Short mmCIF file of C-alpha atoms in Angstrom, two decimals:
data_model
loop_
_atom_site.label_atom_id
_atom_site.label_comp_id
_atom_site.label_asym_id
_atom_site.label_seq_id
_atom_site.Cartn_x
_atom_site.Cartn_y
_atom_site.Cartn_z
CA MET A 1 -5.74 -54.22 -187.42
CA ASP A 2 -4.81 -51.66 -190.69
CA ALA A 3 -1.73 -50.81 -189.70
CA LEU A 4 -0.67 -54.29 -189.42
CA SER A 5 -1.90 -55.58 -192.40
CA GLU A 6 0.00 -52.84 -194.34
CA ALA A 7 2.74 -54.18 -191.92
CA PHE A 8 3.00 -57.88 -193.61
CA ARG A 9 1.89 -56.04 -196.86
CA LEU A 10 5.44 -54.50 -196.51
CA ILE A 11 7.23 -57.30 -195.54
CA ILE A 12 5.54 -59.55 -198.55
CA THR A 13 6.47 -57.09 -200.87
CA LEU A 14 9.92 -56.64 -199.64
CA ASP A 15 9.44 -52.95 -199.20
CA ALA A 16 12.92 -51.81 -199.69
CA ASP A 17 13.24 -48.95 -196.69
CA LEU A 18 12.77 -51.83 -194.86
CA PHE A 19 15.06 -54.69 -196.13
CA GLU A 20 17.84 -51.59 -196.09
CA ILE A 21 17.80 -51.45 -192.22
CA LEU A 22 16.87 -55.23 -192.29
CA LEU A 23 19.78 -55.98 -194.01
CA LEU A 24 22.11 -53.52 -191.92
CA SER A 25 21.24 -54.85 -188.35
CA ILE A 26 21.96 -58.44 -189.48
CA ARG A 27 25.31 -56.98 -190.70
CA VAL A 28 26.00 -55.30 -187.74
CA SER A 29 25.16 -58.01 -185.45
CA LEU A 30 26.65 -60.39 -187.55
CA ILE A 31 29.62 -58.57 -187.71
CA ALA A 32 29.92 -57.73 -183.74
CA LEU A 33 28.87 -61.65 -183.08
CA ALA A 34 32.09 -62.74 -185.05
CA ILE A 35 34.24 -60.16 -183.22
CA SER A 36 32.93 -61.48 -179.96
CA ALA A 37 33.01 -64.92 -180.68
CA ILE A 38 36.35 -64.88 -181.40
CA ILE A 39 37.60 -63.29 -178.25
CA GLY A 40 34.82 -64.36 -175.84
CA LEU A 41 35.06 -68.30 -176.42
CA PRO A 42 39.08 -68.20 -176.31
CA LEU A 43 39.14 -66.48 -172.99
CA GLY A 44 36.08 -68.31 -171.21
CA SER A 45 37.90 -71.64 -172.30
CA TRP A 46 41.32 -70.06 -171.30
CA LEU A 47 39.44 -68.94 -167.95
CA ALA A 48 37.83 -72.50 -167.38
CA ILE A 49 41.07 -74.72 -167.66
CA SER A 50 43.86 -72.27 -166.56
CA LYS A 51 45.17 -71.47 -162.78
CA PHE A 52 45.89 -68.22 -161.98
CA PRO A 53 45.89 -66.09 -158.93
CA GLY A 54 42.50 -63.39 -159.72
CA ARG A 55 40.75 -65.95 -161.68
CA LYS A 56 37.81 -66.38 -160.01
CA PHE A 57 37.32 -63.10 -159.77
CA CYS A 58 37.65 -62.26 -163.51
CA ILE A 59 35.27 -64.79 -163.82
CA LEU A 60 33.04 -62.97 -161.23
CA LEU A 61 33.92 -59.93 -163.51
CA LEU A 62 32.50 -61.60 -166.55
CA ASN A 63 29.59 -62.41 -165.27
CA ALA A 64 28.79 -59.59 -163.89
CA LEU A 65 29.37 -57.62 -167.49
CA MET A 66 26.85 -60.16 -168.77
CA GLY A 67 24.24 -58.03 -166.68
CA MET A 68 25.86 -54.44 -167.99
CA PRO A 69 23.22 -51.72 -168.75
CA PRO A 70 23.24 -51.37 -172.45
CA VAL A 71 23.31 -47.22 -172.30
CA VAL A 72 26.12 -47.25 -169.59
CA VAL A 73 27.88 -49.84 -172.19
CA GLY A 74 26.89 -47.18 -175.69
CA LEU A 75 28.02 -44.42 -173.21
CA ILE A 76 31.37 -44.85 -172.72
CA VAL A 77 31.94 -46.43 -176.43
CA TYR A 78 30.79 -43.13 -177.05
CA LEU A 79 33.10 -41.20 -174.64
CA LEU A 80 35.80 -43.35 -176.53
CA LEU A 81 34.93 -42.55 -179.99
CA SER A 82 33.85 -38.87 -179.37
CA ARG A 83 36.14 -36.11 -181.08
CA SER A 84 37.59 -35.56 -177.83
CA GLY A 85 37.71 -38.98 -176.71
CA PRO A 86 40.76 -41.24 -177.35
CA LEU A 87 39.85 -43.09 -180.38
CA GLY A 88 38.12 -39.91 -181.79
CA TRP A 89 41.25 -39.29 -184.57
CA LEU A 90 39.66 -42.67 -185.89
CA GLY A 91 36.04 -40.88 -187.12
CA LEU A 92 34.24 -43.67 -186.59
CA LEU A 93 31.43 -42.14 -184.61
CA TYR A 94 27.46 -42.19 -185.56
CA THR A 95 28.68 -45.01 -188.46
CA PRO A 96 27.95 -48.53 -188.15
CA SER A 97 31.65 -49.48 -187.45
CA ALA A 98 30.34 -47.73 -183.99
CA MET A 99 27.55 -49.27 -183.27
CA ILE A 100 29.56 -52.79 -184.14
CA ILE A 101 31.82 -51.94 -181.40
CA ALA A 102 29.26 -50.83 -178.77
CA GLN A 103 26.96 -54.56 -179.52
CA ALA A 104 30.86 -56.35 -179.63
CA VAL A 105 31.85 -54.71 -175.93
CA LEU A 106 27.65 -56.30 -175.12
CA ILE A 107 27.92 -59.67 -176.39
CA THR A 108 31.56 -60.53 -175.63
CA PRO A 109 31.16 -61.02 -172.08
CA ILE A 110 27.85 -63.26 -172.71
CA ILE A 111 29.86 -65.37 -174.87
CA ALA A 112 32.92 -65.69 -172.78
CA ALA A 113 30.97 -66.18 -169.79
CA LEU A 114 28.65 -69.35 -171.19
CA SER A 115 30.84 -70.41 -173.12
CA ASN A 116 33.27 -70.59 -169.60
CA GLN A 117 30.10 -72.31 -168.08
CA VAL A 118 30.44 -75.14 -170.58
CA ILE A 119 34.13 -75.30 -170.67
CA GLU A 120 34.26 -75.99 -167.35
CA ASN A 121 31.48 -78.45 -167.23
CA LEU A 122 33.93 -80.23 -169.74
CA HIS A 123 36.91 -79.89 -167.95
CA GLN A 124 35.37 -81.59 -165.05
CA GLU A 125 34.46 -84.53 -167.28
CA TYR A 126 38.00 -84.38 -169.53
CA ARG A 127 40.97 -83.30 -166.86
CA ASP A 128 42.26 -86.60 -165.93
CA THR A 129 42.17 -88.57 -169.38
CA PHE A 130 43.88 -85.33 -170.77
CA TYR A 131 46.51 -85.18 -168.25
CA SER A 132 46.86 -88.97 -169.52
CA MET A 133 47.09 -88.20 -173.13
CA GLY A 134 49.25 -85.44 -172.63
CA ILE A 135 47.01 -82.57 -173.80
CA THR A 136 47.55 -79.43 -172.32
CA GLY A 137 47.39 -75.63 -173.46
CA ARG A 138 46.20 -74.22 -176.53
CA ARG A 139 45.68 -78.40 -177.95
CA ALA A 140 42.94 -78.62 -175.13
CA VAL A 141 41.56 -75.16 -175.65
CA VAL A 142 40.86 -76.72 -179.11
CA ALA A 143 40.20 -79.73 -178.27
CA TYR A 144 37.12 -78.85 -175.31
CA LEU A 145 36.45 -75.84 -178.03
CA VAL A 146 35.65 -78.82 -180.51
CA ASP A 147 34.27 -81.00 -178.64
CA ALA A 148 31.50 -78.40 -176.71
CA ARG A 149 30.35 -77.02 -180.50
CA TYR A 150 26.97 -77.87 -180.27
CA ALA A 151 26.55 -76.12 -176.65
CA LEU A 152 28.92 -73.37 -177.81
CA THR A 153 26.57 -72.86 -180.74
CA THR A 154 24.09 -72.02 -178.39
CA CYS A 155 26.24 -69.78 -176.48
CA ILE A 156 26.08 -67.79 -179.68
CA LEU A 157 22.83 -67.89 -180.63
CA ALA A 158 21.83 -66.22 -177.25
CA GLY A 159 24.73 -63.19 -178.13
CA PHE A 160 23.41 -63.01 -181.08
CA GLY A 161 19.98 -62.44 -180.14
CA ARG A 162 21.27 -60.28 -177.67
CA ALA A 163 22.99 -58.25 -180.11
CA ILE A 164 20.21 -57.88 -183.01
CA ALA A 165 17.67 -56.49 -180.36
CA GLU A 166 19.44 -54.20 -178.85
CA VAL A 167 18.38 -50.59 -178.62
CA GLY A 168 19.84 -48.25 -176.02
CA ALA A 169 23.88 -48.72 -176.75
CA VAL A 170 23.35 -48.77 -180.89
CA ILE A 171 21.23 -45.59 -180.62
CA ILE A 172 23.93 -43.75 -178.69
CA VAL A 173 26.71 -44.12 -180.75
CA GLY A 174 24.96 -44.96 -184.18
CA GLY A 175 23.04 -42.19 -183.70
CA ASN A 176 19.64 -43.60 -185.75
CA ILE A 177 20.46 -41.41 -189.09
CA ASP A 178 18.35 -42.90 -191.90
CA HIS A 179 20.18 -44.93 -194.83
CA LEU A 180 22.99 -44.56 -191.80
CA THR A 181 23.00 -46.10 -189.28
CA ARG A 182 19.31 -46.73 -188.27
CA VAL A 183 18.62 -50.46 -187.51
CA MET A 184 15.41 -52.15 -186.39
CA THR A 185 15.07 -51.40 -182.70
CA THR A 186 16.29 -48.00 -183.44
CA ALA A 187 13.72 -47.73 -185.80
CA ILE A 188 11.54 -49.28 -184.60
CA ALA A 189 11.36 -46.96 -181.45
CA LEU A 190 11.70 -44.07 -184.08
CA GLU A 191 8.90 -44.71 -185.95
CA THR A 192 6.41 -45.34 -182.83
CA SER A 193 7.36 -42.33 -181.20
CA LYS A 194 6.15 -40.49 -184.79
CA GLY A 195 2.97 -42.55 -184.72
CA ASN A 196 3.61 -44.64 -188.35
CA LEU A 197 2.88 -47.72 -186.99
CA THR A 198 3.16 -49.53 -189.80
CA LEU A 199 6.26 -49.93 -190.26
CA ALA A 200 7.59 -49.85 -186.73
CA LEU A 201 4.76 -52.99 -186.91
CA GLY A 202 6.63 -54.78 -189.81
CA LEU A 203 9.97 -54.32 -188.44
CA GLY A 204 8.81 -55.75 -185.48
CA ALA A 205 7.40 -58.88 -186.96
CA VAL A 206 10.73 -59.12 -188.31
CA LEU A 207 12.41 -59.01 -185.20
CA LEU A 208 10.29 -61.79 -183.92
CA SER A 209 10.52 -63.33 -186.42
CA LEU A 210 14.35 -63.38 -186.40
CA SER A 211 14.31 -63.97 -182.59
CA LEU A 212 12.30 -67.71 -183.07
CA LEU A 213 14.41 -68.20 -185.64
CA VAL A 214 17.56 -67.75 -183.61
CA ASN A 215 15.35 -69.85 -180.79
CA ALA A 216 14.16 -72.49 -183.04
CA LEU A 217 17.88 -73.02 -183.93
CA VAL A 218 19.41 -73.32 -180.11
CA ILE A 219 16.44 -75.88 -180.12
CA GLY A 220 17.80 -78.30 -183.21
CA VAL A 221 20.88 -77.81 -182.54
CA ARG A 222 20.36 -78.99 -179.03
CA GLU A 223 18.21 -81.71 -180.46
CA TYR A 224 20.68 -82.98 -182.55
CA ALA A 225 23.82 -82.85 -180.34
CA ALA A 226 21.86 -84.87 -177.68
CA LYS A 227 20.74 -87.91 -180.48
CA ARG A 228 24.98 -87.81 -181.29
CA GLN A 229 25.49 -87.82 -177.89
CA TYR A 230 27.69 -84.98 -178.55
CA ALA A 231 26.32 -82.70 -175.63
CA MET B 1 55.51 -91.17 -180.05
CA ASN B 2 56.97 -93.88 -178.51
CA THR B 3 59.00 -96.89 -180.90
CA LEU B 4 57.33 -99.77 -181.27
CA ARG B 5 57.87 -101.79 -177.93
CA ASN B 6 59.28 -105.40 -177.77
CA ALA B 7 59.87 -108.18 -175.57
CA ASN B 8 63.78 -107.45 -175.43
CA MET B 9 63.71 -104.02 -174.94
CA PRO B 10 65.12 -103.44 -171.45
CA ASN B 11 61.55 -101.60 -169.78
CA PRO B 12 62.93 -97.98 -168.83
CA LEU B 13 60.51 -97.27 -165.56
CA LEU B 14 61.34 -100.55 -164.11
CA PRO B 15 62.06 -101.31 -160.99
CA ILE B 16 59.66 -98.79 -159.50
CA SER B 17 59.93 -97.94 -156.34
CA ILE B 18 57.80 -96.53 -154.14
CA ARG B 19 58.44 -95.22 -150.52
CA ASP B 20 56.55 -94.06 -147.42
CA LEU B 21 53.86 -92.88 -149.60
CA ARG B 22 51.27 -90.97 -147.42
CA LEU B 23 48.22 -88.53 -148.70
CA THR B 24 45.12 -87.84 -146.06
CA ARG B 25 41.74 -86.67 -147.66
CA SER B 26 39.38 -84.21 -145.37
CA ASP B 27 41.68 -85.05 -142.04
CA ARG B 28 41.72 -88.75 -142.97
CA PRO B 29 45.33 -90.58 -144.23
CA VAL B 30 44.13 -92.32 -147.21
CA LEU B 31 47.77 -93.70 -148.00
CA GLY B 32 49.52 -94.72 -144.66
CA GLY B 33 53.22 -95.16 -145.78
CA VAL B 34 52.91 -97.24 -148.92
CA ASN B 35 56.49 -99.04 -149.10
CA LEU B 36 56.49 -101.48 -152.46
CA LYS B 37 59.13 -102.64 -154.73
CA ILE B 38 57.92 -103.73 -158.14
CA ASP B 39 61.33 -105.51 -160.50
CA ASP B 40 59.70 -107.65 -162.89
CA PRO B 41 58.01 -106.52 -165.82
CA GLY B 42 55.20 -108.76 -166.37
CA ILE B 43 51.46 -107.82 -164.86
CA THR B 44 51.20 -106.67 -161.40
CA VAL B 45 47.71 -107.35 -160.01
CA ILE B 46 47.08 -104.79 -157.14
CA MET B 47 43.50 -106.26 -154.69
CA GLY B 48 42.39 -105.17 -151.12
CA PRO B 49 39.44 -103.94 -149.94
CA ASN B 50 37.31 -101.12 -150.80
CA GLY B 51 39.03 -98.34 -149.38
CA ALA B 52 42.04 -99.62 -149.22
CA GLY B 53 43.72 -97.08 -151.58
CA LYS B 54 44.47 -99.10 -153.84
CA THR B 55 43.07 -96.27 -157.14
CA LEU B 56 45.45 -93.83 -154.92
CA LEU B 57 47.80 -95.02 -155.40
CA LEU B 58 47.67 -95.94 -159.16
CA ARG B 59 46.82 -92.35 -159.44
CA CYS B 60 49.75 -91.39 -157.37
CA LEU B 61 52.05 -93.27 -159.68
CA HIS B 62 50.44 -91.80 -162.72
CA GLY B 63 50.76 -88.51 -161.42
CA LEU B 64 47.20 -87.56 -161.19
CA ILE B 65 47.70 -86.97 -157.72
CA THR B 66 50.65 -85.47 -155.97
CA PRO B 67 51.01 -87.54 -152.80
CA ASP B 68 51.96 -85.83 -149.59
CA GLN B 69 54.81 -87.09 -148.40
CA GLY B 70 57.71 -90.02 -150.03
CA PHE B 71 58.66 -90.25 -153.24
CA ILE B 72 58.61 -92.47 -156.07
CA LYS B 73 60.48 -93.17 -158.77
CA LEU B 74 60.19 -95.11 -162.33
CA GLY B 75 63.58 -96.53 -163.58
CA SER B 76 65.67 -93.31 -162.94
CA LEU B 77 62.53 -91.54 -163.82
CA ALA B 78 59.94 -89.32 -161.36
CA VAL B 79 56.58 -89.49 -162.21
CA ALA B 80 56.43 -85.74 -164.00
CA ASP B 81 59.32 -87.33 -165.75
CA SER B 82 57.99 -90.35 -167.03
CA ARG B 83 54.74 -89.38 -168.50
CA ASP B 84 55.05 -90.23 -172.12
CA GLU B 85 55.96 -93.35 -171.50
CA GLN B 86 52.59 -94.27 -169.65
CA ALA B 87 49.54 -94.75 -170.04
CA MET B 88 46.21 -95.40 -168.23
CA VAL B 89 42.80 -96.98 -168.42
CA PHE B 90 40.17 -95.33 -165.89
CA GLN B 91 37.06 -97.28 -164.69
CA HIS B 92 34.81 -95.00 -166.27
CA PRO B 93 36.10 -94.36 -169.84
CA VAL B 94 36.01 -90.51 -171.35
CA LEU B 95 35.73 -90.48 -174.72
CA LEU B 96 36.17 -87.28 -176.78
CA ARG B 97 32.44 -86.00 -178.35
CA ARG B 98 33.66 -87.09 -182.22
CA THR B 99 33.92 -90.53 -183.83
CA VAL B 100 36.00 -93.61 -183.05
CA LEU B 101 38.47 -93.14 -185.49
CA GLN B 102 38.80 -89.73 -184.47
CA ASN B 103 39.61 -90.19 -180.94
CA LEU B 104 42.09 -92.00 -182.51
CA ALA B 105 43.61 -89.80 -184.34
CA PHE B 106 43.07 -86.94 -181.49
CA ALA B 107 45.14 -89.48 -179.17
CA ALA B 108 48.12 -89.59 -181.64
CA PRO B 109 48.04 -87.57 -184.50
CA GLU B 110 51.37 -88.50 -185.52
CA ILE B 111 50.51 -91.35 -186.30
CA ALA B 112 47.45 -90.12 -188.03
CA LYS B 113 49.48 -88.25 -190.55
CA THR B 114 52.15 -90.64 -191.12
CA ALA B 115 50.77 -93.81 -190.70
CA PRO B 116 47.06 -94.00 -190.41
CA GLU B 117 46.93 -97.66 -191.34
CA ARG B 118 48.20 -98.10 -188.02
CA LEU B 119 44.72 -96.13 -186.57
CA ILE B 120 42.56 -99.01 -187.91
CA GLN B 121 44.65 -101.79 -186.86
CA ALA B 122 44.20 -100.62 -183.55
CA LEU B 123 40.29 -100.48 -184.06
CA GLU B 124 40.32 -103.97 -185.57
CA SER B 125 42.71 -105.56 -182.33
CA VAL B 126 39.95 -104.24 -180.55
CA ASN B 127 36.68 -105.21 -182.41
CA LEU B 128 35.31 -101.81 -183.66
CA ALA B 129 36.59 -101.11 -187.62
CA ASN B 130 33.47 -101.15 -188.62
CA ARG B 131 32.23 -98.62 -185.80
CA ALA B 132 35.28 -96.72 -187.03
CA ASP B 133 33.14 -93.73 -188.58
CA GLN B 134 29.80 -93.74 -185.85
CA PRO B 135 29.85 -91.48 -182.25
CA ALA B 136 32.23 -92.84 -179.47
CA ARG B 137 30.17 -91.97 -177.21
CA MET B 138 27.27 -93.96 -178.50
CA LEU B 139 29.38 -97.24 -178.68
CA SER B 140 28.10 -100.04 -175.54
CA GLY B 141 29.95 -99.55 -172.25
CA GLY B 142 32.22 -102.50 -173.36
CA GLU B 143 32.78 -101.06 -176.67
CA GLN B 144 33.95 -98.02 -174.88
CA GLN B 145 36.49 -99.13 -172.92
CA ARG B 146 37.51 -101.23 -175.73
CA LEU B 147 37.97 -97.92 -177.57
CA SER B 148 39.20 -96.52 -174.29
CA LEU B 149 42.21 -99.57 -173.99
CA ALA B 150 43.17 -99.18 -178.03
CA ARG B 151 43.96 -95.15 -177.38
CA ALA B 152 46.08 -95.56 -174.58
CA LEU B 153 48.08 -98.79 -176.51
CA LEU B 154 48.39 -96.63 -179.44
CA SER B 155 51.64 -94.60 -177.82
CA GLU B 156 52.86 -98.35 -176.95
CA PRO B 157 53.53 -97.41 -172.71
CA ALA B 158 56.17 -98.97 -170.75
CA LEU B 159 53.70 -98.64 -167.97
CA LEU B 160 50.23 -99.23 -168.53
CA LEU B 161 47.83 -98.85 -165.30
CA LEU B 162 44.49 -100.10 -165.53
CA ASP B 163 41.85 -98.89 -162.80
CA GLU B 164 39.03 -101.62 -162.47
CA ALA B 165 39.16 -101.03 -166.66
CA THR B 166 36.85 -104.14 -166.79
CA ALA B 167 34.39 -103.52 -163.81
CA ASN B 168 30.43 -104.47 -164.93
CA LEU B 169 31.57 -105.11 -168.33
CA ASP B 170 30.19 -107.94 -170.18
CA PRO B 171 32.39 -111.35 -170.16
CA ALA B 172 33.34 -111.14 -173.90
CA SER B 173 34.54 -107.42 -173.54
CA VAL B 174 36.37 -109.17 -170.55
CA LEU B 175 37.85 -111.68 -172.24
CA LEU B 176 38.75 -109.69 -175.32
CA ILE B 177 40.12 -106.48 -173.09
CA GLU B 178 42.39 -108.89 -170.77
CA SER B 179 43.66 -110.58 -174.16
CA LEU B 180 44.87 -107.23 -175.34
CA VAL B 181 46.56 -106.74 -171.89
CA LYS B 182 48.66 -110.41 -171.49
CA ALA B 183 49.56 -109.10 -175.09
CA GLN B 184 50.80 -106.01 -174.32
CA SER B 185 52.25 -107.37 -171.01
CA LEU B 186 54.14 -110.08 -173.69
CA GLN B 187 56.01 -107.44 -176.10
CA GLY B 188 57.07 -105.83 -172.85
CA THR B 189 54.59 -103.11 -171.51
CA LYS B 190 54.82 -103.79 -167.36
CA VAL B 191 51.03 -103.60 -166.55
CA ILE B 192 49.27 -103.04 -163.21
CA LEU B 193 46.14 -103.30 -162.88
CA VAL B 194 43.58 -102.67 -159.73
CA SER B 195 40.96 -105.33 -159.40
CA HIS B 196 38.34 -106.64 -157.29
CA ASP B 197 37.21 -109.92 -159.77
CA GLN B 198 39.25 -112.82 -158.00
CA SER B 199 38.98 -115.17 -161.50
CA GLN B 200 40.54 -112.16 -163.20
CA ALA B 201 43.69 -111.54 -161.49
CA ARG B 202 44.17 -115.14 -161.90
CA ARG B 203 44.33 -115.62 -164.76
CA LEU B 204 46.27 -112.17 -165.69
CA ALA B 205 48.62 -111.42 -162.71
CA ASP B 206 52.01 -112.95 -162.44
CA GLU B 207 52.62 -111.06 -158.97
CA ILE B 208 49.75 -109.59 -156.65
CA VAL B 209 50.66 -106.47 -154.29
CA PHE B 210 47.29 -106.55 -151.63
CA MET B 211 46.46 -103.56 -149.74
CA SER B 212 45.20 -103.15 -146.46
CA ASN B 213 43.93 -99.64 -145.06
CA GLY B 214 46.15 -97.67 -147.46
CA LYS B 215 49.62 -100.19 -146.76
CA VAL B 216 50.68 -102.93 -148.80
CA ALA B 217 50.37 -104.99 -146.53
CA GLU B 218 51.31 -108.10 -148.83
CA GLN B 219 53.32 -108.60 -152.25
CA SER B 220 53.82 -112.11 -153.33
CA PRO B 221 54.05 -113.95 -156.70
CA ALA B 222 50.26 -114.42 -157.90
CA ASP B 223 50.60 -118.55 -157.53
CA GLN B 224 51.87 -118.11 -153.31
CA PHE B 225 49.20 -115.56 -152.54
CA PHE B 226 46.29 -117.32 -154.22
CA THR B 227 47.12 -120.39 -151.99
CA THR B 228 49.40 -118.94 -149.59
CA PRO B 229 48.55 -116.31 -148.40
CA GLN B 230 51.05 -114.25 -145.81
CA THR B 231 48.28 -112.11 -143.59
CA PRO B 232 45.25 -112.36 -141.94
CA ALA B 233 44.03 -109.90 -143.67
CA ALA B 234 44.27 -111.35 -147.51
CA LYS B 235 42.96 -114.39 -145.81
CA ALA B 236 39.95 -113.32 -144.67
CA TYR B 237 39.88 -111.33 -148.38
CA LEU B 238 39.78 -113.97 -149.95
CA ALA B 239 37.56 -115.65 -148.02
CA GLY B 240 34.95 -113.07 -149.15
CA GLU B 241 34.73 -111.37 -145.35
CA ILE B 242 34.16 -108.08 -145.46
CA LEU B 243 37.21 -105.74 -144.95
CA PHE B 244 36.56 -101.87 -143.24
#
């Protein structure tokens, strides 16, 4: 109980260590999310409306990659970025950039697969009308992305939720270095193992609040869209 | 974007020639050798019982379905080459998840850029100018169909296809849509309309194409069709007997 009240004191007094970790976590996850959205949304849309041999296999692969274990992603990114790896010359291992790459690899399939499902449903509805209006290719993809904006926002928020809560991959490629690559999840793991439950609980409470906030946003977006018949 | 159409311009998609059009679905022939020639401008109404192939024929004309066999020629053009000159209004209008005005702007981006007042005029023509900024999908069924028609007419099509576009609409919406279709026809657009509504066909049609069992059973001027139908199937249909 003492640990819990101390944890809330850290939050209320804006403890410097806690907020350094919090801000780095959010920065890493948001940048990874932006990269994943830029790649995943058009990829998911394109797969939904295009026809080519192997399309179904690509969708199957995306869906399979959604469940990829984070430690495996961490290991692959580690091998790529390690000194002897093909991208070792970039010198990114144990930096926030490596963590961003790992999170982006992890959540891009999630955003692509979820958006693929959303756009495929919309495509079923719009296909004849778009054909009739002569809307094809890039113009169709942009139109689908615009019209599915609320459903896609929930996909993006789901990706953020996954990224911010991720621990396995970022601990491998980031190394959990104090003041450099320590994020909320890795800090919680470390502080718990050290028996420092105060900071671990404080970070846990913030992480839980962020998760609640993301879910509240998802519900809010859905309700707004439904009210405006934009769902 | 096509130029503004007028009645004195020859319609580039006439005559419409359909020869031996065949289509099979689930091992069942749904179009069983359709032969049809439409020479004249004005309004052609395709009638017939459910399952006769009316909608399928319309979708073939628009290029939404590729038939298994046969050919369609619109003027000197194949279906694929005539797409820019055609517009279609579906039974269930599909509107984008945007405002009423944005729906029109999306359909006609050039007009939205160069002459946005035409979009407002188009909305005024279907009595929707006061709903311009509302989400399109919050409109009533009749209003959605009116918007769908306004969207189709923006391109000044040479051929306008309507697939039971007024089914289940209130009488005021039906009359407004009919008056717009009639006006567009008088401006030189060829209109082909699928309808079950005999009174609507009497009000609008210059020519009737009657389909039965995936074939054209009868093609005649509207007056003649309603007074002296030539085939037993058409007589039975007009008498309200159910045909399979």
